[in-house]
CSV table of C-alpha atoms in Angstrom, one decimal:
chain,number,residue,atom,x,y,z
I,1,MET,CA,92.5,5.9,105.8
I,2,SER,CA,90.0,8.1,106.7
I,3,GLY,CA,92.2,9.5,109.3
I,4,THR,CA,95.0,10.5,106.9
I,5,VAL,CA,92.6,12.3,104.6
I,6,GLU,CA,91.4,14.2,107.3
I,7,LYS,CA,94.7,15.5,108.5
I,8,ALA,CA,96.0,16.3,104.9
I,9,LEU,CA,93.0,18.6,104.0
I,10,LYS,CA,93.4,20.3,107.7
I,11,LEU,CA,97.0,20.9,106.6
I,12,LEU,CA,95.5,22.6,103.3
I,13,GLU,CA,92.9,24.7,105.1
I,14,LEU,CA,95.6,26.0,107.1
I,15,LEU,CA,97.9,26.9,104.5
I,16,SER,CA,94.9,28.9,102.7
I,17,LYS,CA,94.9,31.3,105.7
I,18,TYR,CA,98.5,32.7,105.6
I,19,ASP,CA,99.5,35.2,103.5
I,20,GLY,CA,103.1,34.0,102.8
I,21,PRO,CA,105.1,30.7,103.2
I,22,VAL,CA,105.1,28.7,106.3
I,23,ARG,CA,107.4,26.8,108.5
I,24,MET,CA,106.8,23.3,108.8
I,25,ALA,CA,106.9,23.4,112.8
I,26,GLU,CA,104.4,25.8,112.8
I,27,LEU,CA,102.0,23.8,110.4
I,28,SER,CA,102.0,21.0,112.6
I,29,ARG,CA,101.4,22.9,116.2
I,30,ALA,CA,98.7,24.9,114.7
I,31,ALA,CA,97.5,21.2,113.0
I,32,ASP,CA,98.1,19.6,116.6
I,33,MET,CA,99.9,16.9,114.7
I,34,ASN,CA,103.3,16.0,115.0
I,35,LYS,CA,106.1,17.1,112.9
I,36,SER,CA,106.9,13.5,111.1
I,37,THR,CA,103.3,12.9,110.6
I,38,ALA,CA,103.0,16.9,109.0
I,39,TYR,CA,106.0,16.6,107.1
I,40,ARG,CA,105.0,13.2,105.3
I,41,MET,CA,101.6,14.7,104.5
I,42,LEU,CA,103.5,17.7,102.8
I,43,GLU,CA,105.6,15.7,100.8
I,44,VAL,CA,102.8,13.7,99.3
I,45,MET,CA,100.8,17.1,98.9
I,46,SER,CA,103.9,18.4,97.3
I,47,GLN,CA,104.3,15.4,94.6
I,48,MET,CA,100.8,15.6,94.0
I,49,GLY,CA,101.0,19.8,93.0
I,50,TYR,CA,99.2,20.8,95.8
I,51,VAL,CA,102.0,22.3,97.8
I,52,THR,CA,105.3,23.8,96.9
I,53,GLN,CA,108.4,25.2,98.8
I,54,ASP,CA,109.9,28.5,99.0
I,55,GLU,CA,113.9,28.9,98.5
I,56,PRO,CA,116.0,29.0,99.9
I,57,ASN,CA,113.9,28.9,103.3
I,58,GLY,CA,112.3,25.2,102.2
I,59,ARG,CA,108.5,26.9,104.4
I,60,TYR,CA,105.7,25.5,102.2
I,61,MET,CA,102.7,27.6,100.4
I,62,MET,CA,99.7,26.5,98.4
I,63,THR,CA,100.0,26.7,94.6
I,64,THR,CA,96.8,27.2,92.6
I,65,ARG,CA,95.8,23.7,92.3
I,66,MET,CA,93.0,24.0,94.5
I,67,TRP,CA,91.8,27.0,92.9
I,68,GLU,CA,91.9,25.6,89.6
I,69,ILE,CA,90.2,22.6,90.7
I,70,GLY,CA,87.6,25.4,92.5
I,71,VAL,CA,87.0,26.8,89.4
I,72,ARG,CA,86.5,23.7,87.4
I,73,ALA,CA,84.1,22.4,89.5
I,74,PHE,CA,81.9,25.9,89.6
I,75,GLN,CA,82.0,26.2,86.0
I,76,ARG,CA,80.5,22.7,85.7
I,77,ASN,CA,77.4,23.2,88.6
I,78,ASP,CA,75.0,25.0,86.9
I,79,LEU,CA,74.8,29.1,87.8
I,80,ARG,CA,71.0,28.9,87.5
I,81,VAL,CA,71.0,26.8,90.8
I,82,ALA,CA,73.0,29.0,93.0
I,83,ALA,CA,71.4,32.5,91.8
I,84,ARG,CA,67.5,30.7,92.7
I,85,PRO,CA,67.6,32.0,96.1
I,86,TYR,CA,68.9,35.6,95.0
I,87,LEU,CA,66.4,35.6,92.2
I,88,GLN,CA,63.9,35.2,94.8
I,89,GLU,CA,65.2,37.3,97.2
I,90,LEU,CA,65.6,40.3,94.4
I,91,MET,CA,61.5,39.8,93.0
I,92,GLU,CA,60.3,39.8,97.1
I,93,GLN,CA,62.3,43.4,97.5
I,94,THR,CA,61.3,45.0,94.1
I,95,GLU,CA,57.8,43.5,93.3
I,96,GLU,CA,59.6,43.0,90.0
I,97,THR,CA,60.4,40.1,87.8
I,98,ALA,CA,64.2,39.0,88.7
I,99,ILE,CA,66.2,37.7,85.9
I,100,LEU,CA,69.5,36.2,85.4
I,101,THR,CA,71.2,36.2,82.2
I,102,ARG,CA,74.6,34.7,80.8
I,103,ARG,CA,76.3,36.2,77.5
I,104,ASP,CA,76.9,34.9,74.1
I,105,GLY,CA,78.8,36.5,72.1
I,106,CYS,CA,77.3,40.3,71.2
I,107,ASP,CA,74.1,38.9,72.9
I,108,VAL,CA,72.8,38.1,76.3
I,109,ILE,CA,70.3,35.1,77.0
I,110,ILE,CA,67.9,34.9,79.8
I,111,VAL,CA,68.0,31.5,81.4
I,112,GLU,CA,66.6,31.8,84.4
I,113,LYS,CA,63.8,33.8,85.8
I,114,VAL,CA,61.2,34.3,89.0
I,115,ASP,CA,57.9,36.0,87.8
I,116,CYS,CA,56.2,38.8,90.1
I,117,ALA,CA,53.2,38.9,90.6
I,118,GLN,CA,52.4,42.6,89.2
I,119,GLN,CA,49.4,42.2,87.0
I,120,LEU,CA,51.2,44.0,83.9
I,121,GLN,CA,54.9,42.7,83.6
I,122,ALA,CA,57.4,43.1,81.0
I,123,MET,CA,57.1,40.2,78.4
I,124,VAL,CA,60.8,38.0,79.0
I,125,PRO,CA,60.6,34.6,78.3
I,126,LEU,CA,63.3,32.1,79.2
I,127,GLY,CA,66.0,31.6,76.0
I,128,SER,CA,65.3,35.0,74.6
I,129,ARG,CA,68.1,37.5,73.6
I,130,SER,CA,68.7,40.9,73.9
I,131,PRO,CA,71.9,42.9,72.3
I,132,ILE,CA,74.6,43.7,74.6
I,133,HIS,CA,75.1,47.4,74.2
I,134,ALA,CA,71.3,47.7,73.8
I,135,SER,CA,69.9,46.3,77.5
I,136,SER,CA,70.1,46.5,81.1
I,137,PHE,CA,71.8,42.8,81.2
I,138,GLY,CA,74.2,43.4,78.4
I,139,LYS,CA,75.6,47.3,79.9
I,140,ALA,CA,76.3,45.2,83.3
I,141,PHE,CA,78.2,42.6,81.2
I,142,LEU,CA,79.9,46.0,79.5
I,143,MET,CA,80.4,47.7,83.0
I,144,VAL,CA,83.6,45.6,84.2
I,145,GLU,CA,85.1,45.0,80.7
I,146,PRO,CA,88.0,47.0,79.7
I,147,ALA,CA,87.5,50.4,77.5
I,148,ASP,CA,89.2,48.4,74.2
I,149,ARG,CA,86.7,45.5,74.8
I,150,VAL,CA,83.8,48.5,74.4
I,151,LEU,CA,85.4,49.9,71.6
I,152,ALA,CA,85.8,46.5,69.7
I,153,LEU,CA,81.7,46.8,69.5
I,154,GLY,CA,81.6,49.7,67.4
I,155,PRO,CA,81.8,51.8,65.7
I,156,ASP,CA,78.0,51.2,64.3
I,157,LEU,CA,75.8,50.0,67.0
I,158,LYS,CA,72.4,48.9,65.8
I,159,ARG,CA,69.5,51.0,66.4
I,160,PHE,CA,66.0,49.2,67.9
I,161,THR,CA,64.3,52.3,69.3
I,162,GLU,CA,64.7,56.0,69.6
I,163,GLN,CA,66.2,55.3,73.0
I,164,THR,CA,68.9,52.7,71.6
I,165,ILE,CA,72.3,54.0,72.3
I,166,THR,CA,74.5,53.7,69.2
I,167,ASP,CA,77.6,56.3,69.9
I,168,LEU,CA,80.1,54.5,71.7
I,169,GLY,CA,80.9,57.5,73.4
I,170,ALA,CA,77.5,57.8,74.9
I,171,LEU,CA,77.9,54.1,75.8
I,172,GLN,CA,80.9,54.9,77.7
I,173,ALA,CA,79.5,57.5,79.5
I,174,ASN,CA,76.3,55.1,80.2
I,175,LEU,CA,78.9,52.4,81.4
I,176,ASP,CA,81.0,55.2,83.8
I,177,LYS,CA,77.3,56.1,85.3
I,178,ALA,CA,76.7,52.1,86.0
I,179,ARG,CA,80.0,51.6,87.4
I,180,ILE,CA,79.4,54.6,90.1
I,181,GLU,CA,76.0,53.2,90.9
I,182,GLY,CA,76.6,49.4,90.8
I,183,ALA,CA,74.3,48.9,88.3
I,184,ALA,CA,73.4,49.2,84.4
I,185,VAL,CA,69.9,50.9,83.9
I,186,GLY,CA,68.2,50.5,80.3
I,187,VAL,CA,65.1,52.1,79.7
I,188,ASN,CA,63.1,51.5,76.0
I,189,GLU,CA,66.5,50.9,74.5
I,190,TYR,CA,65.9,47.5,72.9
I,191,ARG,CA,62.2,47.4,73.1
I,192,GLU,CA,59.7,50.2,73.7
I,193,GLY,CA,58.2,50.0,77.0
I,194,VAL,CA,60.5,48.0,78.7
I,195,ALA,CA,63.0,48.6,81.6
I,196,GLY,CA,65.8,47.0,83.4
I,197,VAL,CA,68.4,47.3,86.0
I,198,ALA,CA,71.5,44.8,86.3
I,199,ALA,CA,74.4,44.0,87.8
I,200,PRO,CA,77.3,41.4,86.7
I,201,VAL,CA,78.1,38.3,89.1
I,202,ILE,CA,81.5,38.1,89.4
I,203,GLY,CA,83.5,34.7,90.0
I,204,THR,CA,86.4,33.9,92.3
I,205,ASP,CA,88.9,34.3,88.8
I,206,GLY,CA,87.5,37.6,88.2
I,207,VAL,CA,85.2,36.4,85.1
I,208,THR,CA,81.7,37.9,84.9
I,209,TYR,CA,79.8,34.7,85.1
I,210,GLY,CA,76.5,35.9,84.5
I,211,ALA,CA,74.2,39.3,84.9
I,212,ILE,CA,71.5,39.3,87.6
I,213,GLY,CA,68.6,42.1,87.7
I,214,ILE,CA,65.2,43.0,87.0
I,215,SER,CA,63.0,43.9,84.2
I,216,LEU,CA,59.6,45.8,84.1
I,217,PRO,CA,57.6,48.1,82.4
I,218,SER,CA,59.2,51.4,81.9
I,219,PHE,CA,56.4,53.6,83.5
I,220,ARG,CA,57.2,51.9,86.7
I,221,LEU,CA,60.8,52.8,86.7
I,222,THR,CA,60.0,55.9,88.4
I,223,ASP,CA,62.8,58.5,89.8
I,224,ALA,CA,62.2,57.1,93.7
I,225,ALA,CA,61.7,53.4,92.5
I,226,ARG,CA,65.4,53.7,90.4
I,227,THR,CA,67.3,54.7,93.3
I,228,ARG,CA,65.7,51.8,95.3
I,229,PHE,CA,65.9,49.3,92.7
I,230,LEU,CA,69.7,50.0,91.9
I,231,THR,CA,70.7,49.7,95.6
I,232,ALA,CA,68.7,46.1,95.6
I,233,VAL,CA,69.9,44.7,92.2
I,234,SER,CA,73.6,46.1,93.3
I,235,GLU,CA,73.4,44.4,96.9
I,236,VAL,CA,72.3,41.3,95.7
I,237,ALA,CA,74.3,40.8,93.2
I,238,ARG,CA,77.4,41.3,95.0
I,239,ARG,CA,76.3,38.8,98.0
I,240,PHE,CA,75.9,36.2,94.8
I,241,SER,CA,79.6,37.0,93.4
I,242,GLU,CA,80.6,36.9,97.0
I,243,GLN,CA,78.9,33.4,97.5
I,244,ILE,CA,81.1,32.1,94.3
I,245,GLY,CA,84.1,33.6,95.9
I,246,HIS,CA,84.6,37.3,94.4
I,247,ARG,CA,86.5,39.1,97.0
I,248,LEU,CA,86.3,43.2,96.2
I,249,SER,CA,90.4,44.2,96.4
I,250,ALA,CA,91.0,46.5,99.4
């Protein structure tokens, strides 16, 4: 039985590498499997919905069943566990507190963090919230949202400090800049004296599962530090997204 399962999985892995439908004879050769065995495996997988055949040639291709299973498996896993090595790396690169957030409606919530060793830090307790329009982590979610969803936040955006962006046009311009730079920046927008740099974490289905970045006292976000932090955050977010299945389109 274990050999049968191994052969079936081998065929599925081979099918996943083809850009289009493939003939059974080619599959059996690639799997080093006789045609009758390959045919039986493919028929069973077809009945279970993992494989289908194109018409009228009868070539085989995978369905989205494996993708659906993979997405459900990822959603049931704790994103915090997958994020920890990236948070640790980000903290070490920037020497600032690294944070992972999830979205909850019009807020973002801190769900995991790695504190830095700086004597003066921004206070960012686990479970704390910030408005999606008034923080770098919130804007990290918005920078991958279509314009109409951003407009749905308005017309009146709540002000928290003198630096809070309350105009939708200004928010859109800020998000356009974040898209070019690869990460969102917020300085004194929700709390005076606190800054952040964050980028979205995107999964295999194109959904933004979280935002990863750093929080720090705003006086440490100098021009030189800003450039360095943008590079570090955007690169870590990109690799984290790739780990959970996201692929940039060509």
